[in-house]
mmCIF file of C-alpha atoms in Angstrom:
data_model
loop_
_atom_site.group_PDB
_atom_site.id
_atom_site.type_symbol
_atom_site.label_atom_id
_atom_site.label_comp_id
_atom_site.label_asym_id
_atom_site.label_seq_id
_atom_site.Cartn_x
_atom_site.Cartn_y
_atom_site.Cartn_z
ATOM 1 C CA MET A 55 59.650 27.084 55.078
ATOM 2 C CA ALA A 56 60.019 25.088 58.364
ATOM 3 C CA LYS A 57 57.042 23.123 59.633
ATOM 4 C CA ASN A 58 55.494 22.139 62.881
ATOM 5 C CA VAL A 59 56.870 19.212 64.454
ATOM 6 C CA THR A 60 54.469 16.951 66.024
ATOM 7 C CA ASP A 61 55.821 14.677 69.446
ATOM 8 C CA GLU A 62 56.261 11.959 66.777
ATOM 9 C CA GLY A 63 58.670 14.090 65.035
ATOM 10 C CA GLU A 64 56.715 14.224 61.686
ATOM 11 C CA ALA A 65 56.451 17.597 60.136
ATOM 12 C CA SER A 66 52.663 19.135 60.746
ATOM 13 C CA LYS A 67 50.903 20.948 58.078
ATOM 14 C CA ARG A 68 49.751 24.474 58.949
ATOM 15 C CA VAL A 69 46.548 25.555 57.832
ATOM 16 C CA VAL A 70 44.942 29.165 58.069
ATOM 17 C CA VAL A 71 41.541 29.595 57.581
ATOM 18 C CA CYS A 72 40.199 32.739 56.850
ATOM 19 C CA GLY A 73 36.592 33.084 58.239
ATOM 20 C CA GLY A 74 34.848 32.204 61.441
ATOM 21 C CA GLY A 75 31.526 31.415 60.308
ATOM 22 C CA VAL A 76 29.931 27.755 60.277
ATOM 23 C CA ILE A 77 32.007 26.971 56.858
ATOM 24 C CA GLY A 78 35.233 27.985 58.246
ATOM 25 C CA VAL A 79 34.985 26.798 61.365
ATOM 26 C CA CYS A 80 33.536 23.340 60.535
ATOM 27 C CA THR A 81 36.630 22.920 57.873
ATOM 28 C CA ALA A 82 38.764 24.013 61.011
ATOM 29 C CA TYR A 83 37.413 21.397 63.286
ATOM 30 C CA PHE A 84 37.813 18.712 60.731
ATOM 31 C CA LEU A 85 41.358 19.674 59.724
ATOM 32 C CA ALA A 86 42.276 19.795 63.520
ATOM 33 C CA LYS A 87 40.761 16.536 64.438
ATOM 34 C CA LYS A 88 43.197 15.016 61.664
ATOM 35 C CA GLY A 89 45.987 16.614 63.608
ATOM 36 C CA ILE A 90 46.659 19.558 61.507
ATOM 37 C CA SER A 91 47.932 22.784 63.297
ATOM 38 C CA VAL A 92 44.895 25.240 62.441
ATOM 39 C CA THR A 93 44.613 28.897 63.157
ATOM 40 C CA ILE A 94 41.359 30.749 62.191
ATOM 41 C CA VAL A 95 41.467 34.006 61.300
ATOM 42 C CA GLU A 96 38.333 36.361 61.732
ATOM 43 C CA LYS A 97 37.785 39.967 61.969
ATOM 44 C CA SER A 98 35.038 40.271 64.226
ATOM 45 C CA ALA A 99 33.856 36.959 66.141
ATOM 46 C CA VAL A 100 33.106 33.629 65.703
ATOM 47 C CA ALA A 101 29.725 33.202 64.471
ATOM 48 C CA CYS A 102 28.857 37.073 64.154
ATOM 49 C CA ALA A 103 27.472 37.184 60.912
ATOM 50 C CA ALA A 104 24.900 35.026 58.991
ATOM 51 C CA SER A 105 25.988 31.970 61.118
ATOM 52 C CA GLY A 106 24.958 33.809 64.164
ATOM 53 C CA LYS A 107 21.612 35.040 62.886
ATOM 54 C CA ALA A 108 20.759 32.283 60.489
ATOM 55 C CA GLY A 109 17.577 29.775 61.328
ATOM 56 C CA GLY A 110 19.657 26.509 61.889
ATOM 57 C CA PHE A 111 17.197 24.561 59.810
ATOM 58 C CA LEU A 112 18.327 21.445 58.637
ATOM 59 C CA ALA A 113 16.574 19.106 55.924
ATOM 60 C CA PHE A 114 17.596 15.733 54.701
ATOM 61 C CA ASP A 115 16.132 15.543 51.123
ATOM 62 C CA TRP A 116 14.885 18.802 50.423
ATOM 63 C CA CYS A 117 18.284 19.784 47.798
ATOM 64 C CA ASP A 118 17.657 16.330 46.116
ATOM 65 C CA GLY A 119 17.663 17.048 42.358
ATOM 66 C CA SER A 120 19.998 20.176 42.547
ATOM 67 C CA PRO A 121 23.971 20.025 42.548
ATOM 68 C CA VAL A 122 24.070 20.117 46.276
ATOM 69 C CA GLY A 123 21.597 17.158 46.828
ATOM 70 C CA SER A 124 24.391 14.747 47.725
ATOM 71 C CA LEU A 125 26.155 17.402 50.182
ATOM 72 C CA ALA A 126 22.912 17.903 51.776
ATOM 73 C CA ARG A 127 22.283 14.536 52.573
ATOM 74 C CA ALA A 128 25.897 13.860 53.777
ATOM 75 C CA SER A 129 25.884 16.938 56.251
ATOM 76 C CA PHE A 130 22.098 16.252 57.480
ATOM 77 C CA ASP A 131 23.764 12.927 58.537
ATOM 78 C CA LEU A 132 26.771 14.297 59.996
ATOM 79 C CA HIS A 133 25.043 16.691 61.594
ATOM 80 C CA ARG A 134 22.940 13.824 63.643
ATOM 81 C CA SER A 135 26.353 12.280 64.246
ATOM 82 C CA LEU A 136 28.200 15.525 65.619
ATOM 83 C CA ALA A 137 25.168 16.101 67.914
ATOM 84 C CA GLU A 138 25.743 12.776 69.558
ATOM 85 C CA GLU A 139 29.479 13.250 69.737
ATOM 86 C CA LEU A 140 29.376 17.086 71.231
ATOM 87 C CA ASN A 141 25.957 16.482 73.262
ATOM 88 C CA GLY A 142 24.349 18.849 70.685
ATOM 89 C CA VAL A 143 20.712 18.521 72.383
ATOM 90 C CA GLU A 144 22.094 20.173 75.298
ATOM 91 C CA SER A 145 24.863 22.430 73.715
ATOM 92 C CA TYR A 146 23.325 23.879 70.724
ATOM 93 C CA GLY A 147 19.516 22.805 70.420
ATOM 94 C CA TYR A 148 19.795 20.033 68.263
ATOM 95 C CA ARG A 149 16.618 18.149 67.574
ATOM 96 C CA PRO A 150 14.372 16.612 65.090
ATOM 97 C CA LEU A 151 11.356 18.795 63.740
ATOM 98 C CA THR A 152 8.011 18.365 62.110
ATOM 99 C CA THR A 153 7.762 20.973 59.417
ATOM 100 C CA LEU A 154 4.597 22.383 58.052
ATOM 101 C CA SER A 155 3.288 24.089 55.114
ATOM 102 C CA VAL A 156 0.793 26.759 55.561
ATOM 103 C CA THR A 157 -1.249 29.566 54.192
ATOM 104 C CA VAL A 158 -1.798 32.867 56.296
ATOM 105 C CA THR A 159 -4.076 35.597 55.302
ATOM 106 C CA GLU A 160 -3.592 38.486 57.405
ATOM 107 C CA SER A 161 -7.056 40.403 56.899
ATOM 108 C CA LYS A 162 -9.145 37.179 57.856
ATOM 109 C CA PRO A 163 -10.267 36.368 61.322
ATOM 110 C CA ALA A 164 -8.163 34.282 63.634
ATOM 111 C CA SER A 165 -9.212 30.607 64.091
ATOM 112 C CA SER A 166 -9.138 28.990 67.424
ATOM 113 C CA GLY A 167 -6.499 26.952 66.716
ATOM 114 C CA GLY A 168 -5.173 23.086 66.484
ATOM 115 C CA GLY A 169 -7.702 21.558 64.126
ATOM 116 C CA LEU A 170 -6.642 20.871 60.431
ATOM 117 C CA GLY A 171 -3.535 18.833 61.825
ATOM 118 C CA LEU A 172 -2.188 22.152 63.045
ATOM 119 C CA PRO A 173 -0.547 22.360 66.670
ATOM 120 C CA ASP A 174 -2.677 24.449 69.238
ATOM 121 C CA TRP A 175 -0.620 27.524 69.198
ATOM 122 C CA VAL A 176 -0.962 27.820 65.775
ATOM 123 C CA ASN A 177 -4.032 29.951 66.178
ATOM 124 C CA GLY A 178 -4.107 32.583 63.378
ATOM 125 C CA PRO A 179 -5.947 32.485 60.018
ATOM 126 C CA VAL A 180 -4.195 29.516 58.864
ATOM 127 C CA LYS A 181 -5.301 27.242 56.248
ATOM 128 C CA GLY A 182 -4.287 24.285 53.834
ATOM 129 C CA PRO A 183 -1.270 22.855 56.351
ATOM 130 C CA SER A 184 0.390 20.219 54.650
ATOM 131 C CA THR A 185 3.642 18.115 55.817
ATOM 132 C CA ILE A 186 6.775 18.730 54.381
ATOM 133 C CA GLY A 187 8.992 17.490 56.697
ATOM 134 C CA THR A 188 9.320 14.945 59.534
ATOM 135 C CA THR A 189 11.161 14.165 62.589
ATOM 136 C CA ARG A 190 13.313 11.961 60.246
ATOM 137 C CA THR A 191 13.938 14.497 57.147
ATOM 138 C CA THR A 192 14.186 17.659 59.197
ATOM 139 C CA ALA A 193 16.029 19.045 62.227
ATOM 140 C CA GLN A 194 17.367 22.053 63.550
ATOM 141 C CA VAL A 195 20.262 23.632 65.603
ATOM 142 C CA HIS A 196 20.659 27.101 67.102
ATOM 143 C CA PRO A 197 23.408 28.199 64.443
ATOM 144 C CA GLN A 198 25.414 30.743 66.826
ATOM 145 C CA LEU A 199 25.726 27.915 69.499
ATOM 146 C CA PHE A 200 26.476 24.881 67.105
ATOM 147 C CA THR A 201 29.135 27.086 65.307
ATOM 148 C CA ARG A 202 30.772 28.007 68.701
ATOM 149 C CA LYS A 203 30.651 24.921 70.323
ATOM 150 C CA MET A 204 32.320 23.585 66.984
ATOM 151 C CA MET A 205 35.090 26.238 67.353
ATOM 152 C CA SER A 206 35.340 25.539 71.384
ATOM 153 C CA THR A 207 35.788 22.150 70.913
ATOM 154 C CA ALA A 208 38.427 22.223 67.986
ATOM 155 C CA ALA A 209 40.406 24.897 70.333
ATOM 156 C CA GLU A 210 39.859 22.879 73.516
ATOM 157 C CA LYS A 211 40.317 19.078 71.942
ATOM 158 C CA TYR A 212 42.301 19.487 69.113
ATOM 159 C CA GLY A 213 44.280 22.557 69.383
ATOM 160 C CA ALA A 214 42.924 25.038 67.096
ATOM 161 C CA GLU A 215 43.761 29.001 67.513
ATOM 162 C CA VAL A 216 41.516 31.677 66.572
ATOM 163 C CA VAL A 217 43.190 35.070 65.686
ATOM 164 C CA ILE A 218 40.792 38.358 65.642
ATOM 165 C CA GLY A 219 42.489 40.479 62.654
ATOM 166 C CA LYS A 220 41.486 41.810 59.403
ATOM 167 C CA LEU A 221 43.181 39.502 56.269
ATOM 168 C CA GLU A 222 45.139 42.002 54.008
ATOM 169 C CA GLU A 223 46.610 39.400 51.919
ATOM 170 C CA VAL A 224 47.332 35.956 50.958
ATOM 171 C CA ARG A 225 51.530 35.585 50.026
ATOM 172 C CA VAL A 226 51.805 33.179 47.256
ATOM 173 C CA GLY A 227 55.542 32.053 47.034
ATOM 174 C CA GLU A 228 57.040 29.937 43.867
ATOM 175 C CA GLY A 229 55.525 26.745 45.480
ATOM 176 C CA GLY A 230 52.266 28.196 46.316
ATOM 177 C CA VAL A 231 50.767 29.648 49.434
ATOM 178 C CA ASP A 232 53.316 30.408 52.174
ATOM 179 C CA SER A 233 51.410 32.815 54.514
ATOM 180 C CA VAL A 234 48.696 35.374 55.491
ATOM 181 C CA VAL A 235 49.229 38.966 56.130
ATOM 182 C CA LEU A 236 46.767 40.725 58.679
ATOM 183 C CA GLU A 237 45.879 44.383 59.011
ATOM 184 C CA GLY A 238 49.019 45.738 61.072
ATOM 185 C CA GLY A 239 51.456 43.525 59.378
ATOM 186 C CA ARG A 240 51.342 40.422 61.470
ATOM 187 C CA VAL A 241 52.334 37.712 59.331
ATOM 188 C CA ILE A 242 51.122 34.058 59.787
ATOM 189 C CA GLU A 243 52.889 31.376 57.940
ATOM 190 C CA ALA A 244 50.917 28.446 56.209
ATOM 191 C CA ASP A 245 51.236 25.618 54.202
ATOM 192 C CA ALA A 246 47.715 25.920 52.987
ATOM 193 C CA VAL A 247 44.971 28.607 53.198
ATOM 194 C CA VAL A 248 40.766 28.381 53.201
ATOM 195 C CA LEU A 249 39.153 31.506 52.451
ATOM 196 C CA ALA A 250 35.935 30.912 53.827
ATOM 197 C CA MET A 251 34.602 34.373 54.205
ATOM 198 C CA GLY A 252 30.848 34.180 53.079
ATOM 199 C CA PRO A 253 29.484 37.119 51.065
ATOM 200 C CA TRP A 254 32.869 38.764 52.049
ATOM 201 C CA SER A 255 34.837 36.425 49.739
ATOM 202 C CA GLY A 256 33.911 38.622 46.746
ATOM 203 C CA LYS A 257 36.055 41.480 48.165
ATOM 204 C CA LEU A 258 39.365 39.629 47.691
ATOM 205 C CA GLU A 259 40.817 40.050 44.332
ATOM 206 C CA MET A 260 42.069 36.526 43.891
ATOM 207 C CA LEU A 261 38.710 35.169 44.217
ATOM 208 C CA SER A 262 36.534 38.086 42.533
ATOM 209 C CA SER A 263 38.939 37.525 39.427
ATOM 210 C CA VAL A 264 37.945 34.172 39.112
ATOM 211 C CA PHE A 265 34.115 34.124 40.454
ATOM 212 C CA ARG A 266 31.469 36.341 41.850
ATOM 213 C CA VAL A 267 29.872 36.527 44.973
ATOM 214 C CA TYR A 268 27.007 38.172 45.901
ATOM 215 C CA GLY A 269 24.941 38.792 49.210
ATOM 216 C CA THR A 270 21.463 38.369 49.606
ATOM 217 C CA LYS A 271 20.123 40.504 52.731
ATOM 218 C CA ALA A 272 18.005 38.063 54.993
ATOM 219 C CA HIS A 273 15.889 39.599 57.775
ATOM 220 C CA SER A 274 14.942 37.905 61.032
ATOM 221 C CA ILE A 275 13.372 38.558 64.436
ATOM 222 C CA VAL A 276 13.668 36.611 67.859
ATOM 223 C CA LEU A 277 10.564 36.279 70.039
ATOM 224 C CA GLU A 278 10.546 35.268 73.805
ATOM 225 C CA PRO A 279 7.162 34.180 74.586
ATOM 226 C CA LYS A 280 5.554 34.258 77.901
ATOM 227 C CA GLU A 281 4.174 30.718 77.449
ATOM 228 C CA PRO A 282 7.322 28.976 76.056
ATOM 229 C CA ASN A 283 6.080 25.548 76.914
ATOM 230 C CA ALA A 284 3.096 25.949 74.671
ATOM 231 C CA ILE A 285 5.234 26.144 71.647
ATOM 232 C CA THR A 286 5.610 22.830 69.842
ATOM 233 C CA PRO A 287 8.591 21.729 67.742
ATOM 234 C CA HIS A 288 7.076 22.405 64.819
ATOM 235 C CA ALA A 289 8.840 24.583 62.042
ATOM 236 C CA LEU A 290 6.330 26.755 59.831
ATOM 237 C CA PHE A 291 7.151 27.612 56.135
ATOM 238 C CA LEU A 292 4.539 29.756 55.444
ATOM 239 C CA THR A 293 2.603 31.724 52.340
ATOM 240 C CA PHE A 294 1.620 35.118 53.935
ATOM 241 C CA HIS A 295 -0.973 37.050 52.192
ATOM 242 C CA PRO A 296 -0.526 40.645 53.510
ATOM 243 C CA SER A 297 -3.603 42.573 54.224
ATOM 244 C CA ASN A 298 -2.868 45.298 51.990
ATOM 245 C CA GLY A 299 -2.730 43.132 49.011
ATOM 246 C CA GLY A 300 0.351 42.746 47.031
ATOM 247 C CA ARG A 301 2.300 39.793 46.471
ATOM 248 C CA ALA A 302 2.261 36.911 48.639
ATOM 249 C CA LEU A 303 5.744 36.722 51.143
ATOM 250 C CA ASP A 304 7.196 33.302 52.305
ATOM 251 C CA PRO A 305 8.456 33.931 55.830
ATOM 252 C CA GLU A 306 9.444 31.028 58.213
ATOM 253 C CA VAL A 307 8.656 30.265 61.767
ATOM 254 C CA TYR A 308 11.111 28.467 63.650
ATOM 255 C CA PRO A 309 10.431 27.483 67.413
ATOM 256 C CA ARG A 310 13.729 26.769 69.581
ATOM 257 C CA PRO A 311 14.364 24.336 72.626
ATOM 258 C CA THR A 312 15.883 27.605 74.250
ATOM 259 C CA GLY A 313 11.960 28.783 74.341
ATOM 260 C CA GLU A 314 12.541 31.360 71.466
ATOM 261 C CA VAL A 315 10.840 31.436 68.415
ATOM 262 C CA TYR A 316 13.083 32.990 65.393
ATOM 263 C CA LEU A 317 10.963 34.281 62.389
ATOM 264 C CA CYS A 318 12.877 35.166 58.818
ATOM 265 C CA GLY A 319 12.270 36.464 55.492
ATOM 266 C CA MET A 320 12.101 39.589 53.509
ATOM 267 C CA SER A 321 15.282 39.114 51.684
ATOM 268 C CA SER A 322 17.209 41.672 48.993
ATOM 269 C CA GLN A 323 19.709 42.050 46.932
ATOM 270 C CA GLU A 324 22.221 45.062 48.635
ATOM 271 C CA GLU A 325 25.729 45.839 48.731
ATOM 272 C CA VAL A 326 27.713 44.134 51.342
ATOM 273 C CA PRO A 327 29.590 46.367 53.659
ATOM 274 C CA ASP A 328 33.246 46.078 54.451
ATOM 275 C CA ASP A 329 32.588 44.935 57.996
ATOM 276 C CA PRO A 330 30.177 42.705 59.377
ATOM 277 C CA ASP A 331 29.426 44.810 62.307
ATOM 278 C CA GLN A 332 27.966 47.342 59.896
ATOM 279 C CA VAL A 333 25.116 44.916 58.840
ATOM 280 C CA THR A 334 21.704 46.817 59.898
ATOM 281 C CA SER A 335 18.123 45.642 59.718
ATOM 282 C CA ASN A 336 15.513 47.353 57.480
ATOM 283 C CA PRO A 337 12.865 48.788 59.837
ATOM 284 C CA GLU A 338 10.205 48.044 57.407
ATOM 285 C CA SER A 339 11.213 44.822 57.014
ATOM 286 C CA ILE A 340 11.298 43.961 60.488
ATOM 287 C CA GLU A 341 7.655 45.144 61.085
ATOM 288 C CA VAL A 342 6.330 43.014 58.383
ATOM 289 C CA LEU A 343 7.653 39.846 60.817
ATOM 290 C CA LYS A 344 6.461 41.358 63.643
ATOM 291 C CA ARG A 345 2.914 41.267 61.644
ATOM 292 C CA VAL A 346 3.406 37.927 60.547
ATOM 293 C CA ALA A 347 4.314 36.294 64.096
ATOM 294 C CA LYS A 348 1.027 37.830 65.417
ATOM 295 C CA THR A 349 -1.376 36.961 62.654
ATOM 296 C CA VAL A 350 0.051 33.225 62.856
ATOM 297 C CA SER A 351 -0.204 32.909 66.822
ATOM 298 C CA SER A 352 -1.695 34.590 69.683
ATOM 299 C CA TYR A 353 1.320 33.277 71.297
ATOM 300 C CA LEU A 354 3.710 35.773 69.528
ATOM 301 C CA ASN A 355 1.830 38.986 69.591
ATOM 302 C CA GLU A 356 2.955 42.101 71.237
ATOM 303 C CA GLU A 357 1.441 41.305 74.247
ATOM 304 C CA ASN A 358 2.507 37.687 74.974
ATOM 305 C CA ALA A 359 6.252 37.648 73.416
ATOM 306 C CA GLN A 360 9.041 39.949 73.885
ATOM 307 C CA VAL A 361 11.343 40.808 70.894
ATOM 308 C CA LYS A 362 14.697 39.834 71.904
ATOM 309 C CA ALA A 363 16.381 40.524 68.573
ATOM 310 C CA GLU A 364 15.841 42.298 65.508
ATOM 311 C CA GLN A 365 18.793 41.813 62.949
ATOM 312 C CA ALA A 366 19.791 41.035 59.365
ATOM 313 C CA CYS A 367 22.535 39.012 57.424
ATOM 314 C CA PHE A 368 23.905 38.607 54.384
ATOM 315 C CA LEU A 369 23.752 34.730 52.600
ATOM 316 C CA PRO A 370 26.440 34.472 49.888
ATOM 317 C CA THR A 371 25.189 33.226 46.518
ATOM 318 C CA THR A 372 27.443 32.501 43.607
ATOM 319 C CA GLU A 373 26.950 33.530 40.034
ATOM 320 C CA ASP A 374 25.748 30.102 38.912
ATOM 321 C CA GLY A 375 23.898 29.673 42.543
ATOM 322 C CA VAL A 376 25.958 26.678 43.236
ATOM 323 C CA PRO A 377 28.657 26.534 46.526
ATOM 324 C CA VAL A 378 32.423 26.962 45.374
ATOM 325 C CA ILE A 379 34.673 24.542 47.340
ATOM 326 C CA GLY A 380 38.047 23.503 46.367
ATOM 327 C CA GLU A 381 41.631 24.474 45.296
ATOM 328 C CA ILE A 382 41.924 27.767 43.451
ATOM 329 C CA PRO A 383 43.233 27.421 39.920
ATOM 330 C CA GLY A 384 46.842 28.400 39.747
ATOM 331 C CA ILE A 385 47.519 29.119 43.216
ATOM 332 C CA ASN A 386 48.872 25.860 44.928
ATOM 333 C CA GLY A 387 47.613 25.597 48.657
ATOM 334 C CA CYS A 388 44.980 28.156 48.261
ATOM 335 C CA TYR A 389 41.387 26.736 48.901
ATOM 336 C CA VAL A 390 38.063 28.226 48.995
ATOM 337 C CA ALA A 391 34.515 27.287 50.379
ATOM 338 C CA THR A 392 31.677 29.845 50.013
ATOM 339 C CA GLY A 393 28.258 30.392 48.184
ATOM 340 C CA HIS A 394 26.112 28.204 50.308
ATOM 341 C CA SER A 395 23.224 30.416 50.231
ATOM 342 C CA CYS A 396 20.683 29.773 52.605
ATOM 343 C CA TRP A 397 21.786 25.967 53.240
ATOM 344 C CA GLY A 398 25.139 27.136 55.074
ATOM 345 C CA ILE A 399 24.201 25.745 58.530
ATOM 346 C CA LEU A 400 23.079 22.414 56.990
ATOM 347 C CA ASN A 401 25.921 21.942 54.651
ATOM 348 C CA GLY A 402 28.987 23.089 56.657
ATOM 349 C CA PRO A 403 29.713 19.834 58.268
ATOM 350 C CA ALA A 404 29.966 18.047 55.216
ATOM 351 C CA THR A 405 31.913 20.710 53.229
ATOM 352 C CA GLY A 406 34.291 21.032 56.312
ATOM 353 C CA ALA A 407 34.822 17.438 56.462
ATOM 354 C CA ALA A 408 35.200 17.057 52.825
ATOM 355 C CA LEU A 409 37.437 20.160 52.476
ATOM 356 C CA ALA A 410 39.699 18.664 55.193
ATOM 357 C CA GLU A 411 40.200 15.412 53.078
ATOM 358 C CA LEU A 412 41.254 17.296 50.172
ATOM 359 C CA ILE A 413 43.914 19.532 52.172
ATOM 360 C CA VAL A 414 45.138 16.503 53.819
ATOM 361 C CA ASP A 415 44.784 13.408 51.531
ATOM 362 C CA GLY A 416 44.548 15.018 48.326
ATOM 363 C CA VAL A 417 41.073 13.825 47.442
ATOM 364 C CA ALA A 418 37.514 14.388 49.255
ATOM 365 C CA THR A 419 36.160 10.731 49.639
ATOM 366 C CA SER A 420 33.029 11.544 51.760
ATOM 367 C CA VAL A 421 31.530 14.051 49.108
ATOM 368 C CA ASP A 422 32.278 14.363 45.511
ATOM 369 C CA LEU A 423 33.462 17.971 45.413
ATOM 370 C CA SER A 424 34.198 17.901 41.422
ATOM 371 C CA ARG A 425 30.721 19.734 41.067
ATOM 372 C CA PHE A 426 31.695 22.481 43.270
ATOM 373 C CA CYS A 427 35.390 23.066 41.653
ATOM 374 C CA PRO A 428 36.249 26.882 41.321
ATOM 375 C CA SER A 429 38.048 25.924 37.984
ATOM 376 C CA ARG A 430 34.219 25.791 36.444
ATOM 377 C CA PHE A 431 34.556 29.582 36.364
ATOM 378 C CA SER A 432 37.712 29.625 34.368
ATOM 379 C CA LYS A 433 36.513 27.172 31.672
ATOM 380 C CA ARG A 434 33.703 29.791 30.885
ATOM 381 C CA ARG A 435 35.847 33.154 30.717
#
């Protein structure tokens, strides 16, 4: 198969990345930066699913002691350098955060706000605040803006291409992967293919025969307070005791530099629909998040904040809870990157950088990917 020829006359590897979420886009970005000819195939739109509806919270050391600890540390640092390179403060809301853990009881009367180490806008029935992240160890991005900035830079600066279409088949010849086929019959030739389709990875037989990927449905709302300047950059991790009793919930609150406030929580296991555009939110879960918002802060109640979005997305989780990153056993040139669960935005850059190294250089040097290798599943079967 003939490869593209660069200006220098050397054959250029062609890589097709299937999936326009943060993992696929970061992989495409670092491949394109290395001079690789990259095409992203995305069914709907870049960052249309979890990468557009996530919280965008980043933590340096919160994954320490887990299999993704070193990946998370490397990716947190890479986020910082990318923000400098891409003007992330202005282009996608990158900023360091102070992160607090607090307990909220819905049925108790509100406090006057502030005090107890709390910012003034947190004026609900809150107690027991503790600092669990500082501006050195926690930060945030607007995930949709981040993913789309990475994609636009990969396209405009390094020549990557986006094709909107549904993947039908990855064709494998004698030497390994040779092309992908899209719905409608279009064929895109490739020397390597990356499958970065989040929870939709489990719908591909060539992956589901090796490992399982589940979708965890997470809900969120985005609020626009009337007084955005009153909301300081403090992320809140809550233990929320609802007034009707029942189990405590663990929603999260992320003010954004855009003036919005993002709240998420209310996760459940549900079947992943075939199309990302078919994902809908459960009204009961959205109502709970609205109750959380107005209980935490009068700035976030119905009178003082407009609901800008009510949404849900599916987070990809593997059967052992560890991401899968690497070449699929027995299929030369076919790579996978999925299963990052709630840490996809955090771990996207380091995953993409390391996978680009693996594809281009034959080994990942920035992060040890051996713990994430897909072959770990074939050893169990």
